[in-house]
Amino acid sequence: MKKIKLLLLALTVAAPLFAQTAQAQFAKPEDAVKYRKASLTLISSHFGRMQPTVKGATPYDAAAIKANVDVLKTLSTLPWAAFTAGSQAGTDAKPEIWSDAAGFKQAQQKFEAAVVKLSEVSGSGDLEKLRAAFGDTAASCKACHDSYRVKK
Ligand code: HEC
């Protein structure tokens, strides 16, 4: 038990440090690009797999949904520090990410807040609430993509 507590404490202390030093963790721009694409791919996977439940095609297993949203909550914070200066070339990242850094930050915060809301309702078993929070989250993905991701 004591070991677990120590481990949790270590994680709590270390997590913000990781976030702060993220920029320094990418030796090359390509490393940052790989990192953000990988985390966005995971976000997409964990978000998308809830769609059948939201659509009513599969039964609402509240515990499973909650566990998945917990993963998504952690993932939702990861990509942003990997949009490092000089890492735009050859990617779908628009120059506005850097020229309008405040707007990009706001789009991240909207998304993260939507995921927090999703996490608050996800364990409740209330499908209507889940549906609404899922829709708001999807809208926050789209809003950011519309402004900051190159359309294909
Ligand atoms: C704050 C802005 C922002 C939010 C929020 C956001 N994205 Fe993105 N997303 C981007 C940008 C910018 C790229 C392009 C990254 C690049 O090419 O370097 C991207 C790329 C992607 C990719 C392609 C990754 C790859 O391998 O090229 C997927 C998939 C994706 N986003 C899904 C999502 C989903 C699903 C959500 C919401 C659940 C979401 N994104 C939320 C900005 C965002």
mmCIF file with all atom_site columns, C-alpha atoms and ligand atoms in Angstrom:
data_model
loop_
_atom_site.group_PDB
_atom_site.id
_atom_site.type_symbol
_atom_site.label_atom_id
_atom_site.label_alt_id
_atom_site.label_comp_id
_atom_site.label_asym_id
_atom_site.label_entity_id
_atom_site.label_seq_id
_atom_site.pdbx_PDB_ins_code
_atom_site.Cartn_x
_atom_site.Cartn_y
_atom_site.Cartn_z
_atom_site.occupancy
_atom_site.B_iso_or_equiv
_atom_site.pdbx_formal_charge
_atom_site.auth_seq_id
_atom_site.auth_comp_id
_atom_site.auth_asym_id
_atom_site.auth_atom_id
_atom_site.pdbx_PDB_model_num
ATOM   1   C  CA  . MET A 1 1   ? 0.000   0.000  0.000   1.00 0.00 ? 1   MET A CA  1
ATOM   2   C  CA  . LYS A 1 2   ? 2.785   2.365  0.980   1.00 0.00 ? 2   LYS A CA  1
ATOM   3   C  CA  . LYS A 1 3   ? 4.602   1.561  -2.248  1.00 0.00 ? 3   LYS A CA  1
ATOM   4   C  CA  . ILE A 1 4   ? 1.515   2.356  -4.282  1.00 0.00 ? 4   ILE A CA  1
ATOM   5   C  CA  . LYS A 1 5   ? 1.092   5.660  -2.479  1.00 0.00 ? 5   LYS A CA  1
ATOM   6   C  CA  . LEU A 1 6   ? 4.713   6.543  -3.174  1.00 0.00 ? 6   LEU A CA  1
ATOM   7   C  CA  . LEU A 1 7   ? 4.308   5.625  -6.802  1.00 0.00 ? 7   LEU A CA  1
ATOM   8   C  CA  . LEU A 1 8   ? 1.185   7.766  -7.100  1.00 0.00 ? 8   LEU A CA  1
ATOM   9   C  CA  . LEU A 1 9   ? 2.996   10.642 -5.430  1.00 0.00 ? 9   LEU A CA  1
ATOM   10  C  CA  . ALA A 1 10  ? 5.904   10.269 -7.832  1.00 0.00 ? 10  ALA A CA  1
ATOM   11  C  CA  . LEU A 1 11  ? 3.512   10.347 -10.784 1.00 0.00 ? 11  LEU A CA  1
ATOM   12  C  CA  . THR A 1 12  ? 1.713   13.419 -9.475  1.00 0.00 ? 12  THR A CA  1
ATOM   13  C  CA  . VAL A 1 13  ? 4.981   15.251 -9.102  1.00 0.00 ? 13  VAL A CA  1
ATOM   14  C  CA  . ALA A 1 14  ? 6.417   14.056 -12.387 1.00 0.00 ? 14  ALA A CA  1
ATOM   15  C  CA  . ALA A 1 15  ? 3.429   14.611 -14.684 1.00 0.00 ? 15  ALA A CA  1
ATOM   16  C  CA  . PRO A 1 16  ? 3.575   18.449 -14.718 1.00 0.00 ? 16  PRO A CA  1
ATOM   17  C  CA  . LEU A 1 17  ? 7.328   18.259 -15.209 1.00 0.00 ? 17  LEU A CA  1
ATOM   18  C  CA  . PHE A 1 18  ? 6.848   16.109 -18.285 1.00 0.00 ? 18  PHE A CA  1
ATOM   19  C  CA  . ALA A 1 19  ? 4.387   18.630 -19.646 1.00 0.00 ? 19  ALA A CA  1
ATOM   20  C  CA  . GLN A 1 20  ? 6.752   21.533 -19.075 1.00 0.00 ? 20  GLN A CA  1
ATOM   21  C  CA  . THR A 1 21  ? 9.775   19.879 -20.581 1.00 0.00 ? 21  THR A CA  1
ATOM   22  C  CA  . ALA A 1 22  ? 7.877   18.417 -23.538 1.00 0.00 ? 22  ALA A CA  1
ATOM   23  C  CA  . GLN A 1 23  ? 9.457   20.855 -25.956 1.00 0.00 ? 23  GLN A CA  1
ATOM   24  C  CA  . ALA A 1 24  ? 12.921  19.785 -24.871 1.00 0.00 ? 24  ALA A CA  1
ATOM   25  C  CA  . GLN A 1 25  ? 11.998  16.127 -25.255 1.00 0.00 ? 25  GLN A CA  1
ATOM   26  C  CA  . PHE A 1 26  ? 11.872  16.245 -29.036 1.00 0.00 ? 26  PHE A CA  1
ATOM   27  C  CA  . ALA A 1 27  ? 15.356  16.237 -30.447 1.00 0.00 ? 27  ALA A CA  1
ATOM   28  C  CA  . LYS A 1 28  ? 14.088  16.793 -34.005 1.00 0.00 ? 28  LYS A CA  1
ATOM   29  C  CA  . PRO A 1 29  ? 10.905  18.339 -35.470 1.00 0.00 ? 29  PRO A CA  1
ATOM   30  C  CA  . GLU A 1 30  ? 10.057  14.909 -36.969 1.00 0.00 ? 30  GLU A CA  1
ATOM   31  C  CA  . ASP A 1 31  ? 9.957   13.439 -33.456 1.00 0.00 ? 31  ASP A CA  1
ATOM   32  C  CA  . ALA A 1 32  ? 7.407   16.055 -32.380 1.00 0.00 ? 32  ALA A CA  1
ATOM   33  C  CA  . VAL A 1 33  ? 5.308   15.404 -35.499 1.00 0.00 ? 33  VAL A CA  1
ATOM   34  C  CA  . LYS A 1 34  ? 5.338   11.645 -34.863 1.00 0.00 ? 34  LYS A CA  1
ATOM   35  C  CA  . TYR A 1 35  ? 4.368   12.183 -31.257 1.00 0.00 ? 35  TYR A CA  1
ATOM   36  C  CA  . ARG A 1 36  ? 1.408   14.469 -31.964 1.00 0.00 ? 36  ARG A CA  1
ATOM   37  C  CA  . LYS A 1 37  ? 0.127   12.311 -34.817 1.00 0.00 ? 37  LYS A CA  1
ATOM   38  C  CA  . ALA A 1 38  ? 0.378   9.199  -32.671 1.00 0.00 ? 38  ALA A CA  1
ATOM   39  C  CA  . SER A 1 39  ? -1.505  10.824 -29.808 1.00 0.00 ? 39  SER A CA  1
ATOM   40  C  CA  . LEU A 1 40  ? -4.172  12.255 -32.153 1.00 0.00 ? 40  LEU A CA  1
ATOM   41  C  CA  . THR A 1 41  ? -4.589  8.794  -33.685 1.00 0.00 ? 41  THR A CA  1
ATOM   42  C  CA  . LEU A 1 42  ? -5.135  7.347  -30.203 1.00 0.00 ? 42  LEU A CA  1
ATOM   43  C  CA  . ILE A 1 43  ? -7.574  10.146 -29.363 1.00 0.00 ? 43  ILE A CA  1
ATOM   44  C  CA  . SER A 1 44  ? -9.480  9.353  -32.527 1.00 0.00 ? 44  SER A CA  1
ATOM   45  C  CA  . SER A 1 45  ? -9.543  5.639  -31.711 1.00 0.00 ? 45  SER A CA  1
ATOM   46  C  CA  . HIS A 1 46  ? -10.753 6.069  -28.125 1.00 0.00 ? 46  HIS A CA  1
ATOM   47  C  CA  . PHE A 1 47  ? -13.297 8.683  -29.129 1.00 0.00 ? 47  PHE A CA  1
ATOM   48  C  CA  . GLY A 1 48  ? -14.616 6.802  -32.142 1.00 0.00 ? 48  GLY A CA  1
ATOM   49  C  CA  . ARG A 1 49  ? -15.106 3.488  -30.373 1.00 0.00 ? 49  ARG A CA  1
ATOM   50  C  CA  . MET A 1 50  ? -17.897 5.040  -28.288 1.00 0.00 ? 50  MET A CA  1
ATOM   51  C  CA  . GLN A 1 51  ? -19.924 5.912  -31.350 1.00 0.00 ? 51  GLN A CA  1
ATOM   52  C  CA  . PRO A 1 52  ? -21.932 2.648  -31.535 1.00 0.00 ? 52  PRO A CA  1
ATOM   53  C  CA  . THR A 1 53  ? -23.108 3.227  -27.949 1.00 0.00 ? 53  THR A CA  1
ATOM   54  C  CA  . VAL A 1 54  ? -23.928 6.865  -28.622 1.00 0.00 ? 54  VAL A CA  1
ATOM   55  C  CA  . LYS A 1 55  ? -25.888 5.856  -31.701 1.00 0.00 ? 55  LYS A CA  1
ATOM   56  C  CA  . GLY A 1 56  ? -27.749 3.204  -29.728 1.00 0.00 ? 56  GLY A CA  1
ATOM   57  C  CA  . ALA A 1 57  ? -26.358 0.365  -31.830 1.00 0.00 ? 57  ALA A CA  1
ATOM   58  C  CA  . THR A 1 58  ? -24.762 -1.340 -28.807 1.00 0.00 ? 58  THR A CA  1
ATOM   59  C  CA  . PRO A 1 59  ? -25.973 -1.390 -25.188 1.00 0.00 ? 59  PRO A CA  1
ATOM   60  C  CA  . TYR A 1 60  ? -24.610 1.304  -22.873 1.00 0.00 ? 60  TYR A CA  1
ATOM   61  C  CA  . ASP A 1 61  ? -22.041 -0.375 -20.615 1.00 0.00 ? 61  ASP A CA  1
ATOM   62  C  CA  . ALA A 1 62  ? -21.398 2.558  -18.261 1.00 0.00 ? 62  ALA A CA  1
ATOM   63  C  CA  . ALA A 1 63  ? -18.292 1.044  -16.630 1.00 0.00 ? 63  ALA A CA  1
ATOM   64  C  CA  . ALA A 1 64  ? -16.650 0.317  -19.995 1.00 0.00 ? 64  ALA A CA  1
ATOM   65  C  CA  . ILE A 1 65  ? -17.484 3.776  -21.319 1.00 0.00 ? 65  ILE A CA  1
ATOM   66  C  CA  . LYS A 1 66  ? -16.139 5.416  -18.171 1.00 0.00 ? 66  LYS A CA  1
ATOM   67  C  CA  . ALA A 1 67  ? -12.882 3.435  -18.394 1.00 0.00 ? 67  ALA A CA  1
ATOM   68  C  CA  . ASN A 1 68  ? -12.488 4.476  -22.030 1.00 0.00 ? 68  ASN A CA  1
ATOM   69  C  CA  . VAL A 1 69  ? -13.197 8.144  -21.284 1.00 0.00 ? 69  VAL A CA  1
ATOM   70  C  CA  . ASP A 1 70  ? -10.577 8.059  -18.510 1.00 0.00 ? 70  ASP A CA  1
ATOM   71  C  CA  . VAL A 1 71  ? -8.009  7.052  -21.138 1.00 0.00 ? 71  VAL A CA  1
ATOM   72  C  CA  . LEU A 1 72  ? -9.295  9.746  -23.483 1.00 0.00 ? 72  LEU A CA  1
ATOM   73  C  CA  . LYS A 1 73  ? -8.970  12.343 -20.714 1.00 0.00 ? 73  LYS A CA  1
ATOM   74  C  CA  . THR A 1 74  ? -5.277  11.627 -20.344 1.00 0.00 ? 74  THR A CA  1
ATOM   75  C  CA  . LEU A 1 75  ? -4.766  11.493 -24.120 1.00 0.00 ? 75  LEU A CA  1
ATOM   76  C  CA  . SER A 1 76  ? -6.568  14.822 -24.619 1.00 0.00 ? 76  SER A CA  1
ATOM   77  C  CA  . THR A 1 77  ? -3.687  16.696 -22.979 1.00 0.00 ? 77  THR A CA  1
ATOM   78  C  CA  . LEU A 1 78  ? -0.853  15.103 -24.954 1.00 0.00 ? 78  LEU A CA  1
ATOM   79  C  CA  . PRO A 1 79  ? -0.632  16.393 -28.553 1.00 0.00 ? 79  PRO A CA  1
ATOM   80  C  CA  . TRP A 1 80  ? -0.369  20.126 -27.909 1.00 0.00 ? 80  TRP A CA  1
ATOM   81  C  CA  . ALA A 1 81  ? 3.162   20.440 -26.547 1.00 0.00 ? 81  ALA A CA  1
ATOM   82  C  CA  . ALA A 1 82  ? 4.332   18.587 -29.650 1.00 0.00 ? 82  ALA A CA  1
ATOM   83  C  CA  . PHE A 1 83  ? 3.336   21.459 -31.960 1.00 0.00 ? 83  PHE A CA  1
ATOM   84  C  CA  . THR A 1 84  ? 6.850   22.786 -31.557 1.00 0.00 ? 84  THR A CA  1
ATOM   85  C  CA  . ALA A 1 85  ? 8.266   25.740 -33.475 1.00 0.00 ? 85  ALA A CA  1
ATOM   86  C  CA  . GLY A 1 86  ? 9.590   24.703 -36.877 1.00 0.00 ? 86  GLY A CA  1
ATOM   87  C  CA  . SER A 1 87  ? 7.610   21.451 -37.059 1.00 0.00 ? 87  SER A CA  1
ATOM   88  C  CA  . GLN A 1 88  ? 5.014   22.460 -39.634 1.00 0.00 ? 88  GLN A CA  1
ATOM   89  C  CA  . ALA A 1 89  ? 6.646   21.417 -42.897 1.00 0.00 ? 89  ALA A CA  1
ATOM   90  C  CA  . GLY A 1 90  ? 5.058   18.433 -44.610 1.00 0.00 ? 90  GLY A CA  1
ATOM   91  C  CA  . THR A 1 91  ? 2.268   18.112 -42.045 1.00 0.00 ? 91  THR A CA  1
ATOM   92  C  CA  . ASP A 1 92  ? -1.416  19.016 -41.902 1.00 0.00 ? 92  ASP A CA  1
ATOM   93  C  CA  . ALA A 1 93  ? -0.739  21.667 -39.274 1.00 0.00 ? 93  ALA A CA  1
ATOM   94  C  CA  . LYS A 1 94  ? -1.736  25.132 -40.508 1.00 0.00 ? 94  LYS A CA  1
ATOM   95  C  CA  . PRO A 1 95  ? 0.615   28.091 -39.946 1.00 0.00 ? 95  PRO A CA  1
ATOM   96  C  CA  . GLU A 1 96  ? -2.159  29.673 -37.815 1.00 0.00 ? 96  GLU A CA  1
ATOM   97  C  CA  . ILE A 1 97  ? -1.169  27.276 -35.016 1.00 0.00 ? 97  ILE A CA  1
ATOM   98  C  CA  . TRP A 1 98  ? 1.898   29.436 -34.524 1.00 0.00 ? 98  TRP A CA  1
ATOM   99  C  CA  . SER A 1 99  ? 0.643   32.820 -35.777 1.00 0.00 ? 99  SER A CA  1
ATOM   100 C  CA  . ASP A 1 100 ? -2.530  32.566 -33.659 1.00 0.00 ? 100 ASP A CA  1
ATOM   101 C  CA  . ALA A 1 101 ? -1.142  30.648 -30.690 1.00 0.00 ? 101 ALA A CA  1
ATOM   102 C  CA  . ALA A 1 102 ? -3.793  32.092 -28.337 1.00 0.00 ? 102 ALA A CA  1
ATOM   103 C  CA  . GLY A 1 103 ? -6.617  30.846 -30.567 1.00 0.00 ? 103 GLY A CA  1
ATOM   104 C  CA  . PHE A 1 104 ? -5.025  27.414 -30.868 1.00 0.00 ? 104 PHE A CA  1
ATOM   105 C  CA  . LYS A 1 105 ? -4.648  27.259 -27.089 1.00 0.00 ? 105 LYS A CA  1
ATOM   106 C  CA  . GLN A 1 106 ? -8.311  28.180 -26.695 1.00 0.00 ? 106 GLN A CA  1
ATOM   107 C  CA  . ALA A 1 107 ? -9.325  25.380 -29.078 1.00 0.00 ? 107 ALA A CA  1
ATOM   108 C  CA  . GLN A 1 108 ? -7.318  22.903 -26.974 1.00 0.00 ? 108 GLN A CA  1
ATOM   109 C  CA  . GLN A 1 109 ? -8.935  24.151 -23.788 1.00 0.00 ? 109 GLN A CA  1
ATOM   110 C  CA  . LYS A 1 110 ? -12.440 23.849 -25.267 1.00 0.00 ? 110 LYS A CA  1
ATOM   111 C  CA  . PHE A 1 111 ? -11.678 20.282 -26.290 1.00 0.00 ? 111 PHE A CA  1
ATOM   112 C  CA  . GLU A 1 112 ? -10.172 19.355 -22.928 1.00 0.00 ? 112 GLU A CA  1
ATOM   113 C  CA  . ALA A 1 113 ? -13.150 20.900 -21.099 1.00 0.00 ? 113 ALA A CA  1
ATOM   114 C  CA  . ALA A 1 114 ? -15.545 18.934 -23.328 1.00 0.00 ? 114 ALA A CA  1
ATOM   115 C  CA  . VAL A 1 115 ? -13.705 15.713 -22.466 1.00 0.00 ? 115 VAL A CA  1
ATOM   116 C  CA  . VAL A 1 116 ? -13.871 16.545 -18.745 1.00 0.00 ? 116 VAL A CA  1
ATOM   117 C  CA  . LYS A 1 117 ? -17.630 17.002 -19.131 1.00 0.00 ? 117 LYS A CA  1
ATOM   118 C  CA  . LEU A 1 118 ? -17.810 13.720 -21.021 1.00 0.00 ? 118 LEU A CA  1
ATOM   119 C  CA  . SER A 1 119 ? -15.978 12.046 -18.171 1.00 0.00 ? 119 SER A CA  1
ATOM   120 C  CA  . GLU A 1 120 ? -18.394 13.525 -15.621 1.00 0.00 ? 120 GLU A CA  1
ATOM   121 C  CA  . VAL A 1 121 ? -21.449 12.072 -17.346 1.00 0.00 ? 121 VAL A CA  1
ATOM   122 C  CA  . SER A 1 122 ? -19.915 8.880  -18.716 1.00 0.00 ? 122 SER A CA  1
ATOM   123 C  CA  . GLY A 1 123 ? -20.334 6.750  -15.595 1.00 0.00 ? 123 GLY A CA  1
ATOM   124 C  CA  . SER A 1 124 ? -23.921 7.826  -14.965 1.00 0.00 ? 124 SER A CA  1
ATOM   125 C  CA  . GLY A 1 125 ? -25.606 5.420  -17.344 1.00 0.00 ? 125 GLY A CA  1
ATOM   126 C  CA  . ASP A 1 126 ? -27.666 8.317  -18.738 1.00 0.00 ? 126 ASP A CA  1
ATOM   127 C  CA  . LEU A 1 127 ? -27.456 7.864  -22.496 1.00 0.00 ? 127 LEU A CA  1
ATOM   128 C  CA  . GLU A 1 128 ? -28.936 11.270 -23.318 1.00 0.00 ? 128 GLU A CA  1
ATOM   129 C  CA  . LYS A 1 129 ? -26.279 13.041 -21.256 1.00 0.00 ? 129 LYS A CA  1
ATOM   130 C  CA  . LEU A 1 130 ? -23.559 10.908 -22.818 1.00 0.00 ? 130 LEU A CA  1
ATOM   131 C  CA  . ARG A 1 131 ? -24.900 11.693 -26.271 1.00 0.00 ? 131 ARG A CA  1
ATOM   132 C  CA  . ALA A 1 132 ? -24.894 15.452 -25.614 1.00 0.00 ? 132 ALA A CA  1
ATOM   133 C  CA  . ALA A 1 133 ? -21.358 15.455 -24.161 1.00 0.00 ? 133 ALA A CA  1
ATOM   134 C  CA  . PHE A 1 134 ? -20.103 13.267 -27.029 1.00 0.00 ? 134 PHE A CA  1
ATOM   135 C  CA  . GLY A 1 135 ? -21.628 15.689 -29.537 1.00 0.00 ? 135 GLY A CA  1
ATOM   136 C  CA  . ASP A 1 136 ? -20.011 18.692 -27.834 1.00 0.00 ? 136 ASP A CA  1
ATOM   137 C  CA  . THR A 1 137 ? -16.649 16.952 -27.869 1.00 0.00 ? 137 THR A CA  1
ATOM   138 C  CA  . ALA A 1 138 ? -16.979 16.088 -31.564 1.00 0.00 ? 138 ALA A CA  1
ATOM   139 C  CA  . ALA A 1 139 ? -17.841 19.738 -32.258 1.00 0.00 ? 139 ALA A CA  1
ATOM   140 C  CA  . SER A 1 140 ? -14.656 20.822 -30.455 1.00 0.00 ? 140 SER A CA  1
ATOM   141 C  CA  . CYS A 1 141 ? -12.550 18.461 -32.631 1.00 0.00 ? 141 CYS A CA  1
ATOM   142 C  CA  . LYS A 1 142 ? -14.183 19.905 -35.730 1.00 0.00 ? 142 LYS A CA  1
ATOM   143 C  CA  . ALA A 1 143 ? -13.820 23.517 -34.627 1.00 0.00 ? 143 ALA A CA  1
ATOM   144 C  CA  . CYS A 1 144 ? -10.086 23.080 -34.172 1.00 0.00 ? 144 CYS A CA  1
ATOM   145 C  CA  . HIS A 1 145 ? -9.681  21.166 -37.429 1.00 0.00 ? 145 HIS A CA  1
ATOM   146 C  CA  . ASP A 1 146 ? -11.619 23.854 -39.327 1.00 0.00 ? 146 ASP A CA  1
ATOM   147 C  CA  . SER A 1 147 ? -9.179  26.553 -38.210 1.00 0.00 ? 147 SER A CA  1
ATOM   148 C  CA  . TYR A 1 148 ? -5.889  24.758 -37.656 1.00 0.00 ? 148 TYR A CA  1
ATOM   149 C  CA  . ARG A 1 149 ? -5.727  21.576 -39.733 1.00 0.00 ? 149 ARG A CA  1
ATOM   150 C  CA  . VAL A 1 150 ? -5.226  21.487 -43.484 1.00 0.00 ? 150 VAL A CA  1
ATOM   151 C  CA  . LYS A 1 151 ? -8.320  20.094 -45.188 1.00 0.00 ? 151 LYS A CA  1
ATOM   152 C  CA  . LYS A 1 152 ? -7.827  17.041 -47.367 1.00 0.00 ? 152 LYS A CA  1
HETATM 153 C  C1  . HEC B 2 .   ? -6.817  22.019 -30.649 1.00 0.00 ? 1   HEC B C1  1
HETATM 154 C  C2  . HEC B 2 .   ? -6.899  21.484 -31.997 1.00 0.00 ? 1   HEC B C2  1
HETATM 155 C  C3  . HEC B 2 .   ? -7.350  20.084 -32.255 1.00 0.00 ? 1   HEC B C3  1
HETATM 156 C  C4  . HEC B 2 .   ? -8.298  19.354 -31.580 1.00 0.00 ? 1   HEC B C4  1
HETATM 157 C  C5  . HEC B 2 .   ? -9.147  19.758 -30.397 1.00 0.00 ? 1   HEC B C5  1
HETATM 158 C  C6  . HEC B 2 .   ? -8.360  18.075 -32.231 1.00 0.00 ? 1   HEC B C6  1
HETATM 159 N  N1  . HEC B 2 .   ? -7.476  18.021 -33.265 1.00 0.00 ? 1   HEC B N1  1
HETATM 160 FE FE1 . HEC B 2 .   ? -7.190  16.481 -34.513 1.00 0.00 ? 1   HEC B FE1 1
HETATM 161 N  N2  . HEC B 2 .   ? -5.650  17.470 -35.404 1.00 0.00 ? 1   HEC B N2  1
HETATM 162 C  C7  . HEC B 2 .   ? -5.318  18.779 -35.177 1.00 0.00 ? 1   HEC B C7  1
HETATM 163 C  C8  . HEC B 2 .   ? -4.231  19.175 -36.064 1.00 0.00 ? 1   HEC B C8  1
HETATM 164 C  C9  . HEC B 2 .   ? -3.583  20.533 -36.122 1.00 0.00 ? 1   HEC B C9  1
HETATM 165 C  C10 . HEC B 2 .   ? -3.900  18.035 -36.824 1.00 0.00 ? 1   HEC B C10 1
HETATM 166 C  C11 . HEC B 2 .   ? -2.791  17.918 -37.885 1.00 0.00 ? 1   HEC B C11 1
HETATM 167 C  C12 . HEC B 2 .   ? -1.505  17.444 -37.199 1.00 0.00 ? 1   HEC B C12 1
HETATM 168 C  C13 . HEC B 2 .   ? -0.297  17.304 -38.115 1.00 0.00 ? 1   HEC B C13 1
HETATM 169 O  O1  . HEC B 2 .   ? -0.469  16.953 -39.313 1.00 0.00 ? 1   HEC B O1  1
HETATM 170 O  O2  . HEC B 2 .   ? 0.811   17.520 -37.616 1.00 0.00 ? 1   HEC B O2  1
HETATM 171 C  C14 . HEC B 2 .   ? -4.819  16.982 -36.376 1.00 0.00 ? 1   HEC B C14 1
HETATM 172 C  C15 . HEC B 2 .   ? -4.795  15.684 -36.870 1.00 0.00 ? 1   HEC B C15 1
HETATM 173 C  C16 . HEC B 2 .   ? -5.692  14.702 -36.501 1.00 0.00 ? 1   HEC B C16 1
HETATM 174 C  C17 . HEC B 2 .   ? -5.673  13.352 -37.010 1.00 0.00 ? 1   HEC B C17 1
HETATM 175 C  C18 . HEC B 2 .   ? -4.657  12.779 -38.014 1.00 0.00 ? 1   HEC B C18 1
HETATM 176 C  C19 . HEC B 2 .   ? -3.412  12.274 -37.285 1.00 0.00 ? 1   HEC B C19 1
HETATM 177 C  C20 . HEC B 2 .   ? -2.345  11.792 -38.275 1.00 0.00 ? 1   HEC B C20 1
HETATM 178 O  O3  . HEC B 2 .   ? -1.867  10.675 -38.105 1.00 0.00 ? 1   HEC B O3  1
HETATM 179 O  O4  . HEC B 2 .   ? -2.015  12.528 -39.211 1.00 0.00 ? 1   HEC B O4  1
HETATM 180 C  C21 . HEC B 2 .   ? -6.748  12.706 -36.465 1.00 0.00 ? 1   HEC B C21 1
HETATM 181 C  C22 . HEC B 2 .   ? -7.166  11.260 -36.708 1.00 0.00 ? 1   HEC B C22 1
HETATM 182 C  C23 . HEC B 2 .   ? -7.417  13.633 -35.588 1.00 0.00 ? 1   HEC B C23 1
HETATM 183 N  N3  . HEC B 2 .   ? -6.751  14.849 -35.622 1.00 0.00 ? 1   HEC B N3  1
HETATM 184 C  C24 . HEC B 2 .   ? -8.566  13.362 -34.877 1.00 0.00 ? 1   HEC B C24 1
HETATM 185 C  C25 . HEC B 2 .   ? -9.101  14.204 -33.905 1.00 0.00 ? 1   HEC B C25 1
HETATM 186 C  C26 . HEC B 2 .   ? -10.263 13.877 -33.100 1.00 0.00 ? 1   HEC B C26 1
HETATM 187 C  C27 . HEC B 2 .   ? -11.120 12.631 -33.268 1.00 0.00 ? 1   HEC B C27 1
HETATM 188 C  C28 . HEC B 2 .   ? -10.423 14.894 -32.232 1.00 0.00 ? 1   HEC B C28 1
HETATM 189 C  C29 . HEC B 2 .   ? -11.448 15.050 -31.157 1.00 0.00 ? 1   HEC B C29 1
HETATM 190 C  C30 . HEC B 2 .   ? -11.860 13.872 -30.398 1.00 0.00 ? 1   HEC B C30 1
HETATM 191 C  C31 . HEC B 2 .   ? -9.381  15.878 -32.515 1.00 0.00 ? 1   HEC B C31 1
HETATM 192 N  N4  . HEC B 2 .   ? -8.610  15.414 -33.548 1.00 0.00 ? 1   HEC B N4  1
HETATM 193 C  C32 . HEC B 2 .   ? -9.221  17.059 -31.834 1.00 0.00 ? 1   HEC B C32 1
HETATM 194 C  C33 . HEC B 2 .   ? -5.898  19.617 -34.265 1.00 0.00 ? 1   HEC B C33 1
HETATM 195 C  C34 . HEC B 2 .   ? -6.852  19.234 -33.318 1.00 0.00 ? 1   HEC B C34 1
#
